[in-house]
PDB file of C-alpha atoms in Angstrom:
ATOM      1  CA  MET A   1     -37.511 -32.236  58.637  1.00  0.00           C
ATOM      2  CA  LEU A   2     -33.452 -31.503  57.850  1.00  0.00           C
ATOM      3  CA  PHE A   3     -33.696 -29.054  60.132  1.00  0.00           C
ATOM      4  CA  LEU A   4     -34.468 -31.335  62.659  1.00  0.00           C
ATOM      5  CA  VAL A   5     -32.323 -33.987  61.868  1.00  0.00           C
ATOM      6  CA  VAL A   6     -29.005 -31.667  61.686  1.00  0.00           C
ATOM      7  CA  PHE A   7     -29.782 -29.417  64.901  1.00  0.00           C
ATOM      8  CA  PHE A   8     -31.289 -31.675  67.035  1.00  0.00           C
ATOM      9  CA  CYS A   9     -30.011 -34.631  67.099  1.00  0.00           C
ATOM     10  CA  PRO A  10     -26.525 -33.999  67.246  1.00  0.00           C
ATOM     11  CA  LYS A  11     -25.785 -37.882  67.909  1.00  0.00           C
ATOM     12  CA  ILE A  12     -26.893 -38.443  64.493  1.00  0.00           C
ATOM     13  CA  TRP A  13     -25.407 -35.508  62.448  1.00  0.00           C
ATOM     14  CA  ALA A  14     -21.353 -35.403  64.559  1.00  0.00           C
ATOM     15  CA  ALA A  15     -19.750 -33.389  62.342  1.00  0.00           C
ATOM     16  CA  GLN A  16     -15.897 -33.472  61.714  1.00  0.00           C
ATOM     17  CA  THR A  17     -13.805 -31.737  59.251  1.00  0.00           C
ATOM     18  CA  ALA A  18     -12.116 -33.567  55.962  1.00  0.00           C
ATOM     19  CA  MET A  19     -10.212 -32.891  53.024  1.00  0.00           C
ATOM     20  CA  VAL A  20     -10.715 -33.830  49.552  1.00  0.00           C
ATOM     21  CA  ILE A  21      -8.009 -35.698  48.003  1.00  0.00           C
ATOM     22  CA  ALA A  22      -9.243 -36.814  44.701  1.00  0.00           C
ATOM     23  CA  ASP A  23      -9.107 -34.112  41.321  1.00  0.00           C
ATOM     24  CA  ARG A  24     -12.997 -33.802  41.551  1.00  0.00           C
ATOM     25  CA  ALA A  25     -14.957 -35.559  44.448  1.00  0.00           C
ATOM     26  CA  VAL A  26     -18.285 -36.373  43.084  1.00  0.00           C
ATOM     27  CA  ILE A  27     -21.390 -35.119  45.591  1.00  0.00           C
ATOM     28  CA  TYR A  28     -24.097 -37.529  45.088  1.00  0.00           C
ATOM     29  CA  SER A  29     -27.944 -37.047  46.218  1.00  0.00           C
ATOM     30  CA  ASP A  30     -28.185 -40.423  47.357  1.00  0.00           C
ATOM     31  CA  LYS A  31     -25.778 -43.027  49.355  1.00  0.00           C
ATOM     32  CA  GLU A  32     -26.579 -45.563  46.965  1.00  0.00           C
ATOM     33  CA  MET A  33     -24.433 -42.917  44.589  1.00  0.00           C
ATOM     34  CA  THR A  34     -26.761 -43.584  41.882  1.00  0.00           C
ATOM     35  CA  SER A  35     -27.205 -39.630  41.509  1.00  0.00           C
ATOM     36  CA  PRO A  36     -24.664 -37.586  41.051  1.00  0.00           C
ATOM     37  CA  ILE A  37     -25.115 -33.520  41.272  1.00  0.00           C
ATOM     38  CA  GLY A  38     -21.769 -31.859  41.320  1.00  0.00           C
ATOM     39  CA  TYR A  39     -18.550 -31.865  42.611  1.00  0.00           C
ATOM     40  CA  VAL A  40     -15.741 -30.401  44.821  1.00  0.00           C
ATOM     41  CA  SER A  41     -12.285 -29.915  43.730  1.00  0.00           C
ATOM     42  CA  ARG A  42      -8.860 -31.641  45.382  1.00  0.00           C
ATOM     43  CA  GLY A  43      -7.765 -29.624  48.711  1.00  0.00           C
ATOM     44  CA  LYS A  44     -11.240 -28.377  50.022  1.00  0.00           C
ATOM     45  CA  LYS A  45     -11.874 -29.019  53.292  1.00  0.00           C
ATOM     46  CA  VAL A  46     -15.581 -30.036  53.827  1.00  0.00           C
ATOM     47  CA  LYS A  47     -17.829 -30.864  57.072  1.00  0.00           C
ATOM     48  CA  ILE A  48     -19.096 -34.567  56.802  1.00  0.00           C
ATOM     49  CA  GLY A  49     -20.843 -36.667  59.234  1.00  0.00           C
ATOM     50  CA  GLU A  50     -18.724 -39.282  61.747  1.00  0.00           C
ATOM     51  CA  ILE A  51     -21.179 -42.383  60.727  1.00  0.00           C
ATOM     52  CA  PRO A  52     -20.432 -43.562  57.340  1.00  0.00           C
ATOM     53  CA  ARG A  53     -23.107 -44.707  55.217  1.00  0.00           C
ATOM     54  CA  ASN A  54     -23.773 -47.764  52.564  1.00  0.00           C
ATOM     55  CA  ARG A  55     -21.492 -50.480  53.703  1.00  0.00           C
ATOM     56  CA  ALA A  56     -18.910 -47.438  54.759  1.00  0.00           C
ATOM     57  CA  GLN A  57     -18.650 -46.304  51.740  1.00  0.00           C
ATOM     58  CA  VAL A  58     -19.570 -42.679  51.633  1.00  0.00           C
ATOM     59  CA  PHE A  59     -19.740 -39.878  54.365  1.00  0.00           C
ATOM     60  CA  PRO A  60     -23.044 -38.018  54.721  1.00  0.00           C
ATOM     61  CA  ILE A  61     -22.442 -34.107  53.695  1.00  0.00           C
ATOM     62  CA  ILE A  62     -24.758 -31.101  53.952  1.00  0.00           C
ATOM     63  CA  ILE A  63     -24.822 -29.347  50.601  1.00  0.00           C
ATOM     64  CA  SER A  64     -26.777 -26.112  50.243  1.00  0.00           C
ATOM     65  CA  GLY A  65     -28.841 -27.112  52.894  1.00  0.00           C
ATOM     66  CA  LYS A  66     -29.757 -30.439  51.702  1.00  0.00           C
ATOM     67  CA  LEU A  67     -28.401 -33.847  52.916  1.00  0.00           C
ATOM     68  CA  ALA A  68     -26.125 -35.485  50.162  1.00  0.00           C
ATOM     69  CA  PHE A  69     -23.253 -38.348  49.781  1.00  0.00           C
ATOM     70  CA  ILE A  70     -19.461 -38.099  49.377  1.00  0.00           C
ATOM     71  CA  ARG A  71     -16.874 -40.994  48.988  1.00  0.00           C
ATOM     72  CA  ALA A  72     -14.732 -41.905  51.283  1.00  0.00           C
ATOM     73  CA  ILE A  73     -12.192 -42.775  48.822  1.00  0.00           C
ATOM     74  CA  ASP A  74     -12.236 -39.451  47.608  1.00  0.00           C
ATOM     75  CA  ILE A  75     -11.418 -37.406  50.988  1.00  0.00           C
ATOM     76  CA  THR A  76      -9.196 -37.971  54.221  1.00  0.00           C
ATOM     77  CA  THR A  77     -10.353 -37.496  57.774  1.00  0.00           C
ATOM     78  CA  GLU A  78      -8.740 -37.197  61.369  1.00  0.00           C
ATOM     79  CA  LYS A  79     -11.178 -40.206  62.492  1.00  0.00           C
ATOM     80  CA  GLU A  80     -11.104 -43.466  60.318  1.00  0.00           C
ATOM     81  CA  SER A  81     -14.169 -44.947  61.311  1.00  0.00           C
ATOM     82  CA  MET A  82     -14.139 -47.389  58.366  1.00  0.00           C
ATOM     83  CA  ASP A  83     -12.543 -50.206  57.552  1.00  0.00           C
ATOM     84  CA  SER A  84      -8.981 -49.073  57.106  1.00  0.00           C
ATOM     85  CA  THR A  85      -7.354 -51.787  55.640  1.00  0.00           C
ATOM     86  CA  ARG A  86     -10.117 -51.562  52.549  1.00  0.00           C
ATOM     87  CA  LEU A  87      -9.806 -47.877  52.536  1.00  0.00           C
ATOM     88  CA  SER A  88      -5.930 -47.956  52.107  1.00  0.00           C
ATOM     89  CA  ALA A  89      -6.140 -50.226  49.495  1.00  0.00           C
ATOM     90  CA  GLU A  90      -8.069 -48.607  47.610  1.00  0.00           C
ATOM     91  CA  ARG A  91      -6.229 -44.733  48.275  1.00  0.00           C
ATOM     92  CA  PHE A  92      -2.745 -46.528  47.400  1.00  0.00           C
ATOM     93  CA  GLN A  93      -3.940 -47.522  43.932  1.00  0.00           C
ATOM     94  CA  LYS A  94      -5.635 -44.109  43.728  1.00  0.00           C
ATOM     95  CA  SER A  95      -2.883 -42.604  44.381  1.00  0.00           C
ATOM     96  CA  THR A  96      -0.800 -44.678  42.243  1.00  0.00           C
ATOM     97  CA  ARG A  97      -2.349 -44.362  39.013  1.00  0.00           C
ATOM     98  CA  LYS A  98      -1.083 -41.590  36.902  1.00  0.00           C
ATOM     99  CA  GLU A  99      -3.094 -38.508  36.859  1.00  0.00           C
ATOM    100  CA  TYR A 100      -3.152 -37.857  33.109  1.00  0.00           C
ATOM    101  CA  LYS A 101      -5.537 -38.838  30.560  1.00  0.00           C
ATOM    102  CA  SER A 102      -5.231 -39.370  26.961  1.00  0.00           C
ATOM    103  CA  LYS A 103      -7.495 -38.573  23.921  1.00  0.00           C
ATOM    104  CA  TYR A 104      -7.753 -39.548  20.181  1.00  0.00           C
ATOM    105  CA  VAL A 105      -9.995 -36.927  18.147  1.00  0.00           C
ATOM    106  CA  LEU A 106     -11.161 -37.789  14.836  1.00  0.00           C
ATOM    107  CA  SER A 107     -12.735 -34.398  13.105  1.00  0.00           C
ATOM    108  CA  TYR A 108     -13.745 -32.827   9.862  1.00  0.00           C
ATOM    109  CA  VAL A 109     -12.213 -29.133   9.238  1.00  0.00           C
ATOM    110  CA  THR A 110     -13.571 -26.572   6.932  1.00  0.00           C
ATOM    111  CA  PHE A 111     -10.833 -23.322   6.500  1.00  0.00           C
ATOM    112  CA  LEU A 112     -12.570 -20.321   5.166  1.00  0.00           C
ATOM    113  CA  SER A 113      -9.444 -18.496   3.972  1.00  0.00           C
ATOM    114  CA  GLN A 114      -8.398 -15.392   1.794  1.00  0.00           C
ATOM    115  CA  ILE A 115      -5.927 -16.150  -0.392  1.00  0.00           C
ATOM    116  CA  SER A 116      -2.818 -13.842  -0.925  1.00  0.00           C
ATOM    117  CA  LEU A 117      -0.826 -14.224  -4.188  1.00  0.00           C
ATOM    118  CA  SER A 118       1.317 -12.215  -6.586  1.00  0.00           C
ATOM    119  CA  ASN A 119       0.453 -14.301  -9.829  1.00  0.00           C
ATOM    120  CA  SER A 120      -2.629 -15.531 -11.663  1.00  0.00           C
ATOM    121  CA  ASN A 121      -2.478 -18.580 -13.799  1.00  0.00           C
ATOM    122  CA  SER A 122      -6.557 -18.635 -14.063  1.00  0.00           C
ATOM    123  CA  GLN A 123      -9.906 -16.696 -12.453  1.00  0.00           C
ATOM    124  CA  LEU A 124      -8.377 -17.442  -9.115  1.00  0.00           C
ATOM    125  CA  GLU A 125      -6.417 -13.884  -7.692  1.00  0.00           C
ATOM    126  CA  ASN A 126      -5.283 -12.503  -5.073  1.00  0.00           C
ATOM    127  CA  GLY A 127      -7.650 -11.847  -2.324  1.00  0.00           C
ATOM    128  CA  ASP A 128     -10.516 -14.194  -3.619  1.00  0.00           C
ATOM    129  CA  ALA A 129     -12.026 -16.347  -0.801  1.00  0.00           C
ATOM    130  CA  VAL A 130     -10.978 -20.150  -0.926  1.00  0.00           C
ATOM    131  CA  GLN A 131     -12.559 -22.937   1.167  1.00  0.00           C
ATOM    132  CA  TRP A 132     -10.744 -25.848   2.391  1.00  0.00           C
ATOM    133  CA  HIS A 133     -12.597 -28.902   3.191  1.00  0.00           C
ATOM    134  CA  GLY A 134     -10.706 -32.403   4.819  1.00  0.00           C
ATOM    135  CA  VAL A 135     -10.158 -34.376   7.865  1.00  0.00           C
ATOM    136  CA  SER A 136      -8.404 -34.489  11.215  1.00  0.00           C
ATOM    137  CA  LEU A 137      -6.971 -36.640  13.359  1.00  0.00           C
ATOM    138  CA  LYS A 138      -5.334 -35.693  16.975  1.00  0.00           C
ATOM    139  CA  GLY A 139      -3.884 -37.680  19.905  1.00  0.00           C
ATOM    140  CA  GLU A 140      -3.637 -35.637  23.039  1.00  0.00           C
ATOM    141  CA  ALA A 141      -1.830 -35.836  26.885  1.00  0.00           C
ATOM    142  CA  PHE A 142      -2.759 -34.628  29.860  1.00  0.00           C
ATOM    143  CA  ILE A 143       0.995 -33.471  31.067  1.00  0.00           C
ATOM    144  CA  TRP A 144       0.720 -30.951  33.761  1.00  0.00           C
ATOM    145  CA  LYS A 145      -2.016 -29.285  36.166  1.00  0.00           C
ATOM    146  CA  HIS A 146      -3.879 -27.512  33.193  1.00  0.00           C
ATOM    147  CA  TRP A 147      -2.068 -27.902  30.100  1.00  0.00           C
ATOM    148  CA  ASP A 148      -3.128 -30.727  27.139  1.00  0.00           C
ATOM    149  CA  LEU A 149      -0.213 -31.911  24.788  1.00  0.00           C
ATOM    150  CA  GLN A 150      -1.594 -32.499  21.084  1.00  0.00           C
ATOM    151  CA  ILE A 151       0.227 -33.936  18.283  1.00  0.00           C
ATOM    152  CA  LEU A 152      -1.709 -33.555  14.604  1.00  0.00           C
ATOM    153  CA  PHE A 153      -2.116 -34.967  11.260  1.00  0.00           C
ATOM    154  CA  ASN A 154      -4.516 -33.252   9.120  1.00  0.00           C
ATOM    155  CA  TYR A 155      -5.655 -33.758   5.154  1.00  0.00           C
ATOM    156  CA  LEU A 156      -7.350 -30.589   3.621  1.00  0.00           C
ATOM    157  CA  GLN A 157      -8.056 -29.875   0.180  1.00  0.00           C
ATOM    158  CA  ALA A 158      -9.615 -26.623  -1.477  1.00  0.00           C
ATOM    159  CA  ILE A 159     -10.985 -26.261  -5.146  1.00  0.00           C
ATOM    160  CA  LYS A 160     -11.673 -23.002  -6.833  1.00  0.00           C
ATOM    161  CA  ASP A 161     -12.560 -22.621 -10.452  1.00  0.00           C
ATOM    162  CA  LYS A 162      -9.892 -24.918 -12.326  1.00  0.00           C
ATOM    163  CA  GLU A 163      -7.128 -24.719  -9.860  1.00  0.00           C
ATOM    164  CA  THR A 164      -6.980 -26.912  -6.689  1.00  0.00           C
ATOM    165  CA  PHE A 165      -4.906 -27.680  -3.606  1.00  0.00           C
ATOM    166  CA  ARG A 166      -3.936 -30.501  -1.329  1.00  0.00           C
ATOM    167  CA  VAL A 167      -2.059 -30.323   1.977  1.00  0.00           C
ATOM    168  CA  VAL A 168      -0.912 -32.708   4.598  1.00  0.00           C
ATOM    169  CA  GLU A 169      -0.208 -30.887   7.548  1.00  0.00           C
ATOM    170  CA  PHE A 170       1.630 -32.501  10.735  1.00  0.00           C
ATOM    171  CA  GLY A 171       2.880 -31.190  13.702  1.00  0.00           C
ATOM    172  CA  ALA A 172       1.986 -30.473  17.791  1.00  0.00           C
ATOM    173  CA  GLY A 173      -0.244 -28.133  19.865  1.00  0.00           C
ATOM    174  CA  GLY A 174      -1.030 -27.032  23.264  1.00  0.00           C
ATOM    175  CA  ALA A 175      -4.161 -26.573  25.158  1.00  0.00           C
ATOM    176  CA  TYR A 176      -4.808 -24.586  28.131  1.00  0.00           C
ATOM    177  CA  ARG A 177      -8.151 -25.621  29.972  1.00  0.00           C
ATOM    178  CA  LEU A 178      -9.738 -22.473  31.110  1.00  0.00           C
ATOM    179  CA  ILE A 179     -13.055 -24.551  31.897  1.00  0.00           C
ATOM    180  CA  ASN A 180     -12.974 -28.631  32.967  1.00  0.00           C
ATOM    181  CA  GLY A 181     -16.422 -29.543  34.428  1.00  0.00           C
ATOM    182  CA  GLN A 182     -17.580 -32.964  34.609  1.00  0.00           C
ATOM    183  CA  LYS A 183     -19.399 -32.402  31.282  1.00  0.00           C
ATOM    184  CA  PHE A 184     -18.243 -29.980  29.531  1.00  0.00           C
ATOM    185  CA  LEU A 185     -14.309 -28.575  28.827  1.00  0.00           C
ATOM    186  CA  LEU A 186     -13.347 -25.652  27.270  1.00  0.00           C
ATOM    187  CA  ARG A 187      -9.777 -24.781  26.467  1.00  0.00           C
ATOM    188  CA  LEU A 188      -7.533 -21.997  24.592  1.00  0.00           C
ATOM    189  CA  GLU A 189      -5.349 -23.931  22.100  1.00  0.00           C
ATOM    190  CA  GLY A 190      -2.935 -23.156  19.683  1.00  0.00           C
ATOM    191  CA  GLN A 191      -0.665 -24.895  16.907  1.00  0.00           C
ATOM    192  CA  PHE A 192       2.160 -24.941  14.673  1.00  0.00           C
ATOM    193  CA  LEU A 193       1.806 -27.598  11.797  1.00  0.00           C
ATOM    194  CA  ALA A 194       4.649 -28.575   9.044  1.00  0.00           C
ATOM    195  CA  ILE A 195       3.104 -29.282   5.341  1.00  0.00           C
ATOM    196  CA  PRO A 196       5.797 -31.771   4.410  1.00  0.00           C
ATOM    197  CA  PHE A 197       3.759 -32.457   1.234  1.00  0.00           C
ATOM    198  CA  SER A 198       1.949 -30.206  -0.908  1.00  0.00           C
ATOM    199  CA  ASN A 199       0.138 -30.219  -4.119  1.00  0.00           C
ATOM    200  CA  TYR A 200      -0.918 -27.785  -6.891  1.00  0.00           C
ATOM    201  CA  SER A 201      -2.613 -28.473 -10.173  1.00  0.00           C
ATOM    202  CA  LEU A 202      -4.736 -26.710 -13.104  1.00  0.00           C
ATOM    203  CA  ALA A 203      -7.195 -28.472 -14.868  1.00  0.00           C
ATOM    204  CA  ASP A 204      -5.350 -31.259 -16.467  1.00  0.00           C
ATOM    205  CA  ASP A 205      -2.242 -28.826 -17.558  1.00  0.00           C
ATOM    206  CA  PHE A 206      -0.021 -29.296 -14.821  1.00  0.00           C
ATOM    207  CA  ARG A 207       0.648 -30.624 -11.451  1.00  0.00           C
ATOM    208  CA  VAL A 208       3.687 -29.455  -9.130  1.00  0.00           C
ATOM    209  CA  ASN A 209       4.302 -30.507  -5.952  1.00  0.00           C
ATOM    210  CA  GLY A 210       5.367 -28.089  -2.620  1.00  0.00           C
ATOM    211  CA  TYR A 211       6.017 -27.635   1.111  1.00  0.00           C
ATOM    212  CA  GLY A 212       5.368 -25.163   3.444  1.00  0.00           C
ATOM    213  CA  PHE A 213       3.682 -24.699   7.210  1.00  0.00           C
ATOM    214  CA  SER A 214       0.530 -23.287   9.200  1.00  0.00           C
ATOM    215  CA  THR A 215      -0.202 -22.153  12.662  1.00  0.00           C
ATOM    216  CA  GLY A 216      -3.241 -20.642  14.681  1.00  0.00           C
ATOM    217  CA  ALA A 217      -5.072 -20.310  17.839  1.00  0.00           C
ATOM    218  CA  GLY A 218      -8.328 -20.838  19.041  1.00  0.00           C
ATOM    219  CA  LEU A 219     -10.948 -22.172  21.578  1.00  0.00           C
ATOM    220  CA  ASN A 220     -12.041 -25.627  22.087  1.00  0.00           C
ATOM    221  CA  ALA A 221     -14.960 -27.054  23.625  1.00  0.00           C
ATOM    222  CA  ASN A 222     -15.871 -30.783  24.806  1.00  0.00           C
ATOM    223  CA  TYR A 223     -19.259 -32.027  25.890  1.00  0.00           C
ATOM    224  CA  TYR A 224     -19.255 -35.452  27.326  1.00  0.00           C
ATOM    225  CA  PHE A 225     -22.134 -37.833  26.897  1.00  0.00           C
ATOM    226  CA  ASN A 226     -20.132 -40.478  29.306  1.00  0.00           C
ATOM    227  CA  GLU A 227     -17.295 -41.655  30.746  1.00  0.00           C
ATOM    228  CA  ASN A 228     -14.993 -41.664  27.836  1.00  0.00           C
ATOM    229  CA  TRP A 229     -16.798 -40.390  24.900  1.00  0.00           C
ATOM    230  CA  SER A 230     -17.575 -36.761  23.816  1.00  0.00           C
ATOM    231  CA  PHE A 231     -18.422 -34.200  21.130  1.00  0.00           C
ATOM    232  CA  GLU A 232     -15.210 -31.651  20.344  1.00  0.00           C
ATOM    233  CA  GLY A 233     -15.678 -28.692  18.349  1.00  0.00           C
ATOM    234  CA  ALA A 234     -12.996 -26.022  17.877  1.00  0.00           C
ATOM    235  CA  LEU A 235     -12.959 -22.463  16.156  1.00  0.00           C
ATOM    236  CA  GLY A 236      -9.696 -20.512  15.631  1.00  0.00           C
ATOM    237  CA  LEU A 237      -7.910 -18.349  12.941  1.00  0.00           C
ATOM    238  CA  TYR A 238      -5.203 -19.989  10.875  1.00  0.00           C
ATOM    239  CA  TYR A 239      -2.223 -18.986   8.719  1.00  0.00           C
ATOM    240  CA  MET A 240      -0.848 -21.088   5.910  1.00  0.00           C
ATOM    241  CA  LYS A 241       2.173 -20.511   3.883  1.00  0.00           C
ATOM    242  CA  THR A 242       3.466 -22.912   0.668  1.00  0.00           C
ATOM    243  CA  PHE A 243       6.423 -22.959  -1.183  1.00  0.00           C
ATOM    244  CA  GLY A 244       7.924 -24.533  -4.343  1.00  0.00           C
ATOM    245  CA  TYR A 245       5.111 -24.804  -6.876  1.00  0.00           C
ATOM    246  CA  ASP A 246       7.025 -24.020  -9.937  1.00  0.00           C
ATOM    247  CA  ALA A 247       4.065 -24.699 -12.807  1.00  0.00           C
ATOM    248  CA  PRO A 248       5.715 -25.286 -16.558  1.00  0.00           C
ATOM    249  CA  LYS A 249       5.861 -22.245 -19.126  1.00  0.00           C
ATOM    250  CA  PRO A 250       4.069 -20.672 -19.839  1.00  0.00           C
ATOM    251  CA  TYR A 251       2.225 -20.673 -16.415  1.00  0.00           C
ATOM    252  CA  LYS A 252       3.843 -19.146 -13.611  1.00  0.00           C
ATOM    253  CA  SER A 253       4.460 -20.084  -9.989  1.00  0.00           C
ATOM    254  CA  ILE A 254       3.115 -18.989  -7.347  1.00  0.00           C
ATOM    255  CA  GLU A 255       3.975 -19.075  -3.445  1.00  0.00           C
ATOM    256  CA  PRO A 256       0.241 -18.370  -2.184  1.00  0.00           C
ATOM    257  CA  SER A 257      -0.783 -18.234   1.449  1.00  0.00           C
ATOM    258  CA  PHE A 258      -4.043 -18.257   3.367  1.00  0.00           C
ATOM    259  CA  VAL A 259      -5.648 -16.994   6.138  1.00  0.00           C
ATOM    260  CA  GLY A 260      -9.181 -17.095   7.976  1.00  0.00           C
ATOM    261  CA  PRO A 261     -11.251 -19.271  10.251  1.00  0.00           C
ATOM    262  CA  ARG A 262     -10.902 -22.956  10.690  1.00  0.00           C
ATOM    263  CA  VAL A 263     -13.132 -25.320  12.340  1.00  0.00           C
ATOM    264  CA  THR A 264     -13.210 -28.727  13.215  1.00  0.00           C
ATOM    265  CA  LEU A 265     -16.291 -30.925  14.245  1.00  0.00           C
ATOM    266  CA  GLY A 266     -15.343 -34.482  15.525  1.00  0.00           C
ATOM    267  CA  LEU A 267     -16.184 -37.057  18.608  1.00  0.00           C
ATOM    268  CA  SER A 268     -13.334 -37.767  20.696  1.00  0.00           C
ATOM    269  CA  TYR A 269     -12.258 -40.977  23.085  1.00  0.00           C
ATOM    270  CA  THR A 270     -10.763 -39.971  26.397  1.00  0.00           C
ATOM    271  CA  TYR A 271      -8.983 -43.052  27.836  1.00  0.00           C
TER     272      TYR A 271
END
């Protein structure tokens, strides 16, 4: 039936060329726009029907041999057969809207590290595994093409036998979008974090403060379950260095470093 409509009824399907002006023009299976089936990127040229449907809100388009629909405000055509006043107003509002989006992410963090240190105050020795747990608050902004800017605040704690480490991390990062789908986002990210405050204690014997830095890179993935909310997960390799743990005598001062995979799992809100 679709073959007959397209090829034997040229008056019903009079094709014209259109260019996509939206970042992602959604393709719908019905003219009421209730069932999205994919999208077309900005700048792509497509063949559409000349007669708009659903009160001039959509144009018919053939996708993989099947009839589908694309929104009128997401494309520009040589001939506009719809209400030009309404269309111009909507397109002007769309063009003046900021293209970037912002996002907040609250995550659980675990850091599976190996410690490097020259002195030992208890059972913890050079090369031992130390697991950190904590929380992360991250703000992001889409700033240019495929790039995102990140601002992070992390709190992490590790307990190994009688020794306890705590750090507060604050810094910035960047992310490059490798896959930017409607439901799925995959990015390559890197971060550099200052440690303005850290803490090292041995049971109740002593507690000293220090400072340091962390840096790392890895992959970050988002799955959007609606327009604004998504689950986020990240996996990367990180290095943390701390200084200034001046322990009282007879204990030894240490400046340990930690390296290993860091995993985050969280919930994000995009606006």
